[in-house]
């Protein structure tokens, strides 16, 4: 399993993919809002999203684990 991490400090704006979805490396999984900009969180590798450990609207710090990829 591999961690999906926040790329910047901000608010988890929206998930683009959900637990159970198959994703390709580099695919946008979520967006974090920071300073009125939406920053994409990309898949670190090809795999399946196991779970998200945060919810939309939740504040995250850069490098926080926000989900797991298998």
Short mmCIF file of C-alpha atoms in Angstrom, two decimals:
data_model
loop_
_atom_site.label_atom_id
_atom_site.label_comp_id
_atom_site.label_asym_id
_atom_site.label_seq_id
_atom_site.Cartn_x
_atom_site.Cartn_y
_atom_site.Cartn_z
CA UNK A 1 0.00 0.00 0.00
CA UNK A 2 1.09 3.53 -0.69
CA UNK A 3 0.04 6.78 0.97
CA UNK A 4 -1.66 9.56 -0.97
CA UNK A 5 -0.37 12.82 0.48
CA UNK A 6 -1.49 16.44 0.42
CA UNK A 7 0.75 18.47 -1.90
CA UNK A 8 0.02 21.80 -0.17
CA UNK A 9 -1.58 23.17 3.00
CA UNK A 10 -5.24 24.07 2.50
CA UNK A 11 -8.79 22.73 2.46
CA UNK A 12 -9.65 19.46 0.73
CA UNK A 13 -12.04 20.95 -1.83
CA UNK A 14 -13.25 17.91 -3.78
CA UNK A 15 -12.50 14.27 -4.49
CA UNK A 16 -12.33 13.44 -8.20
CA UNK A 17 -12.05 9.69 -7.52
CA UNK A 18 -13.58 7.53 -4.81
CA UNK A 19 -12.60 4.49 -2.75
CA UNK A 20 -12.58 1.42 -4.98
CA UNK A 21 -11.74 3.37 -8.17
CA UNK A 22 -8.85 2.18 -10.33
CA UNK A 23 -6.48 5.04 -11.21
CA UNK A 24 -3.45 5.62 -13.40
CA UNK A 25 -0.21 7.25 -12.24
CA UNK A 26 -0.55 11.03 -12.55
CA UNK A 27 -4.37 11.01 -12.68
CA UNK A 28 -6.03 13.76 -10.60
CA UNK A 29 -7.57 12.23 -7.48
CA UNK A 30 -8.60 15.33 -5.53
CA UNK A 31 -8.22 19.09 -5.34
CA UNK A 32 -6.97 21.17 -2.44
CA UNK A 33 -7.99 24.82 -2.20
CA UNK A 34 -5.18 27.10 -1.09
CA UNK A 35 -5.14 30.88 -1.44
CA UNK A 36 -8.26 30.74 -3.67
CA UNK A 37 -6.53 28.36 -6.11
CA UNK A 38 -7.35 24.68 -6.72
CA UNK A 39 -4.25 22.50 -6.59
CA UNK A 40 -4.54 18.93 -7.97
CA UNK A 41 -3.48 15.87 -5.99
CA UNK A 42 -2.21 13.28 -8.48
CA UNK A 43 -1.94 9.51 -8.10
CA UNK A 44 1.63 8.58 -7.12
CA UNK A 45 1.29 5.26 -8.99
CA UNK A 46 -1.24 3.12 -10.85
CA UNK A 47 -3.55 1.22 -8.51
CA UNK A 48 -6.84 1.20 -6.63
CA UNK A 49 -7.92 3.75 -4.03
CA UNK A 50 -8.42 1.82 -0.79
CA UNK A 51 -9.75 4.67 1.35
CA UNK A 52 -9.75 8.39 1.99
CA UNK A 53 -8.78 9.38 5.54
CA UNK A 54 -10.14 12.94 5.31
CA UNK A 55 -13.44 14.44 4.17
CA UNK A 56 -14.25 17.22 1.74
CA UNK A 57 -13.96 20.57 3.51
CA UNK A 58 -11.35 19.32 5.97
CA UNK A 59 -8.14 21.32 6.52
CA UNK A 60 -4.92 19.46 5.63
CA UNK A 61 -1.25 20.30 5.98
CA UNK A 62 1.32 19.72 3.26
CA UNK A 63 2.47 16.07 3.34
CA UNK A 64 -0.48 14.86 5.46
CA UNK A 65 -1.70 11.41 4.46
CA UNK A 66 -5.15 11.89 2.93
CA UNK A 67 -5.72 8.36 1.57
CA UNK A 68 -4.26 4.99 0.64
CA UNK A 69 -3.56 3.43 -2.75
CA UNK A 70 -3.12 -0.30 -3.30
#
